[in-house]
Amino acid sequence: MRLFLDTAHIEEIREINRWGVLSGVTTNPTLVAKTHADVERVWKEILTEVDGDVSLETTEPEADAMYEQGLTLAAMGENAVVKVPMTPDGLRAGKRLVEDGIRINVTLVFSPAQAILAAEIGAYIVSPFIGRIDDAAADGMHALRQICEIYDVQGYETEVLAASLRHPMHVVEAALAGADIATMPYDVFTKLVKHPLTDKGLEAFNKDWENLQGELRGRPSDTQEGA
Ligand code: E4P
């Protein structure tokens, strides 16, 4: 499962990129708005920083304008993936973009029925929003498992991107469900690496190591050599 960051914050992207585990980035209008910076500059910086896929979202509601906007976004970089919403206009524009050879990510997907539509237009990625399904008192992970199973049974090649993930167990469960990609905010990404027993274990190793160094320093040098 590829790991993506769900952010438009370049410093967060740079930090996780340094870990060597970042395969892509997803952005949306809300995330870009949080940067309070020039949109094109933000997108370009991200496209340059990340080797993998970077999803840039269309904002035009009507199919023709959305298609034109999609062409512009796709031209911003070889790793650009154009996000279209799961609406009739999004499907129409998305299908035209796919026919032009552009990789699209169908976003705002909340049900297996919608995921079938995304696959049928040949989307590169479908993004079910797990956390937001949970927010609506339904089972986001169940929907994700159904989507993965349907894609498997039907042989759809569209990649399933588990989105709106809120905590590390969402990531683990998405991997178990067979998601191709998981995208998550910076705070969830940084929690993946954390475990109290890792911290405790490292503290003990460091302490024992320092004690040994102290012990060796206190010994006559010939004993050190013989040890
Ligand atoms: C995915 O592409 C979306 O940007 C994102 O995962 C939405 O997550 P949220 O529900 O935390 O806003």
XYZ file of C-alpha atoms and ligand atoms in Angstrom:
239
model
C 0.000 0.000 0.000
C 1.423 3.364 -1.051
C 1.417 6.096 1.591
C 0.329 9.622 0.640
C 0.193 12.825 2.660
C -3.095 14.703 2.672
C -1.842 18.269 2.904
C -0.779 21.317 0.906
C 1.814 22.333 3.482
C 5.232 22.104 1.834
C 7.144 21.819 5.129
C 5.047 18.834 6.211
C 5.656 17.232 2.804
C 9.416 17.868 2.990
C 9.613 16.366 6.471
C 7.863 13.102 5.565
C 9.673 12.948 2.224
C 12.948 12.819 4.177
C 11.775 9.567 5.778
C 11.828 7.881 2.351
C 8.282 6.526 2.616
C 6.259 9.175 0.819
C 4.723 7.982 -2.455
C 2.440 10.915 -3.177
C 0.306 13.805 -1.983
C -3.398 14.587 -2.104
C -4.665 18.142 -1.900
C -8.143 19.629 -1.952
C -9.451 23.221 -1.978
C -9.747 23.302 1.817
C -6.164 22.110 2.325
C -4.838 24.636 -0.213
C -6.878 27.427 1.428
C -5.190 26.622 4.759
C -1.811 27.685 3.299
C -3.104 31.247 2.590
C -0.611 31.310 -0.307
C -0.758 31.616 -4.074
C -2.456 28.452 -5.328
C -0.278 27.887 -8.396
C 2.899 28.399 -6.405
C 1.696 25.905 -3.765
C 0.856 23.267 -6.380
C 4.113 23.760 -8.274
C 6.199 23.461 -5.117
C 4.485 20.203 -4.217
C 4.801 18.787 -7.743
C 8.527 19.525 -7.668
C 9.140 18.210 -4.153
C 7.369 14.876 -4.637
C 8.387 12.242 -7.176
C 5.062 10.408 -6.947
C 1.468 11.304 -7.749
C 0.118 14.666 -6.638
C -3.654 15.126 -6.782
C -4.832 18.644 -7.709
C -8.546 19.262 -7.439
C -10.811 20.948 -9.956
C -13.188 23.595 -8.624
C -15.373 24.300 -11.650
C -18.848 22.822 -11.080
C -19.899 22.449 -14.706
C -18.523 19.632 -16.905
C -17.051 21.654 -19.791
C -15.300 24.166 -17.542
C -14.158 21.353 -15.248
C -12.670 19.521 -18.222
C -10.770 22.658 -19.337
C -9.528 23.202 -15.784
C -8.494 19.549 -15.648
C -6.362 19.995 -18.775
C -4.621 22.976 -17.157
C -3.980 21.084 -13.919
C -2.652 18.029 -15.768
C -0.223 20.237 -17.692
C 1.322 21.493 -14.443
C 3.490 18.416 -14.035
C 3.995 14.842 -15.190
C 3.072 13.636 -11.715
C -0.166 15.647 -11.573
C -3.370 13.677 -11.095
C -6.612 15.587 -11.681
C -9.269 15.300 -9.004
C -12.903 15.467 -10.076
C -15.862 15.179 -7.703
C -18.334 12.304 -7.777
C -21.105 14.235 -9.523
C -22.677 13.786 -12.967
C -20.538 16.722 -14.180
C -17.470 15.222 -12.523
C -18.098 11.921 -14.297
C -18.593 13.647 -17.662
C -15.478 15.791 -17.339
C -13.522 12.892 -15.833
C -14.371 10.571 -18.701
C -13.204 13.147 -21.261
C -9.946 13.628 -19.360
C -9.411 9.856 -19.238
C -9.995 9.690 -22.995
C -7.258 12.327 -23.364
C -4.879 10.053 -21.436
C -5.025 12.106 -18.231
C -4.958 10.320 -14.887
C -7.918 11.259 -12.719
C -8.809 10.768 -9.065
C -12.549 10.646 -8.400
C -13.033 12.260 -5.021
C -15.846 12.671 -2.473
C -16.804 9.010 -2.784
C -18.914 7.644 0.052
C -20.430 4.410 -1.255
C -19.529 1.289 -3.238
C -22.128 2.333 -5.856
C -20.234 5.565 -6.479
C -16.952 3.633 -6.610
C -18.381 1.449 -9.401
C -19.125 4.595 -11.438
C -15.566 5.870 -10.934
C -14.143 2.569 -12.183
C -16.496 2.543 -15.164
C -15.149 5.850 -16.479
C -11.616 4.471 -16.192
C -10.449 6.567 -13.249
C -6.856 6.016 -12.185
C -7.829 6.497 -8.521
C -11.049 6.401 -6.509
C -11.097 8.116 -3.108
C -13.596 6.830 -0.548
C -13.684 9.157 2.494
C -13.542 6.737 5.416
C -13.532 9.187 8.346
C -16.384 11.262 6.948
C -18.491 8.104 6.494
C -17.828 7.319 10.161
C -18.839 10.910 11.022
C -22.225 10.196 9.449
C -22.694 7.283 11.878
C -21.955 4.673 9.207
C -19.039 2.246 8.815
C -16.335 3.714 6.593
C -14.095 0.671 6.796
C -16.944 -1.609 5.772
C -17.506 0.552 2.677
C -13.775 0.389 1.887
C -13.726 -3.408 2.218
C -16.728 -3.664 -0.112
C -15.092 -1.391 -2.699
C -11.863 -3.417 -2.613
C -13.818 -6.649 -2.978
C -15.951 -5.343 -5.859
C -12.855 -4.086 -7.711
C -11.205 -7.446 -7.163
C -14.195 -9.490 -8.324
C -14.836 -7.242 -11.327
C -11.187 -6.868 -12.284
C -11.323 -3.061 -12.202
C -7.880 -1.506 -12.468
C -8.778 1.756 -10.720
C -6.656 2.113 -7.580
C -8.475 2.404 -4.272
C -7.192 5.311 -2.204
C -8.430 5.249 1.400
C -8.983 8.931 2.227
C -10.130 10.903 5.245
C -8.123 8.663 7.566
C -8.087 9.941 11.144
C -5.738 7.672 13.111
C -3.101 4.928 12.677
C -5.598 2.069 13.028
C -7.477 3.455 10.021
C -4.231 3.038 8.071
C -3.707 -0.514 9.342
C -7.292 -1.497 8.548
C -7.066 0.090 5.089
C -3.979 -2.030 4.396
C -5.801 -5.159 5.596
C -8.781 -4.308 3.381
C -6.437 -4.247 0.380
C -6.428 -0.507 -0.378
C -3.764 0.425 -2.941
C -3.078 3.801 -1.339
C -3.748 5.464 2.017
C -3.664 9.230 2.337
C -3.488 10.872 5.722
C -2.793 14.199 7.416
C 0.672 14.946 8.785
C -0.315 14.239 12.399
C -1.541 10.739 11.492
C 1.621 10.071 9.465
C 3.855 11.049 12.389
C 1.828 8.827 14.726
C 2.592 5.795 12.527
C 6.221 5.813 13.614
C 5.455 6.173 17.308
C 5.222 3.416 19.920
C 5.812 3.932 23.661
C 7.813 0.695 23.821
C 10.135 1.975 21.081
C 10.823 5.117 23.140
C 11.223 3.115 26.341
C 13.446 0.532 24.665
C 15.641 3.172 23.064
C 16.009 5.024 26.357
C 17.159 1.799 28.056
C 19.595 0.959 25.225
C 21.088 4.461 25.342
C 21.416 4.370 29.127
C 23.102 0.947 29.129
C 25.418 2.075 26.339
C 26.416 5.220 28.236
C 27.000 3.190 31.424
C 29.276 0.830 29.509
C 31.255 3.754 28.081
C 31.654 5.156 31.607
C 32.754 1.755 32.887
C 35.341 1.372 30.107
C 36.648 4.891 30.651
C 37.288 4.042 34.339
C 39.336 0.927 33.513
C 43.110 0.833 32.929
C 43.846 0.885 29.172
C 45.418 -2.651 29.020
C 42.151 -4.119 30.411
C 40.229 -2.256 27.697
C 42.459 -3.772 25.032
C 42.114 -7.262 26.479
C 38.313 -6.991 26.687
C -8.588 13.150 0.107
O -8.116 13.286 -0.994
C -9.166 14.253 0.898
O -8.385 15.395 0.676
C -9.127 14.010 2.378
O -8.686 12.737 2.718
C -10.331 14.504 3.126
O -10.141 14.209 4.475
P -10.911 14.948 5.662
O -12.215 14.258 5.851
O -10.014 14.775 6.841
O -11.076 16.380 5.262
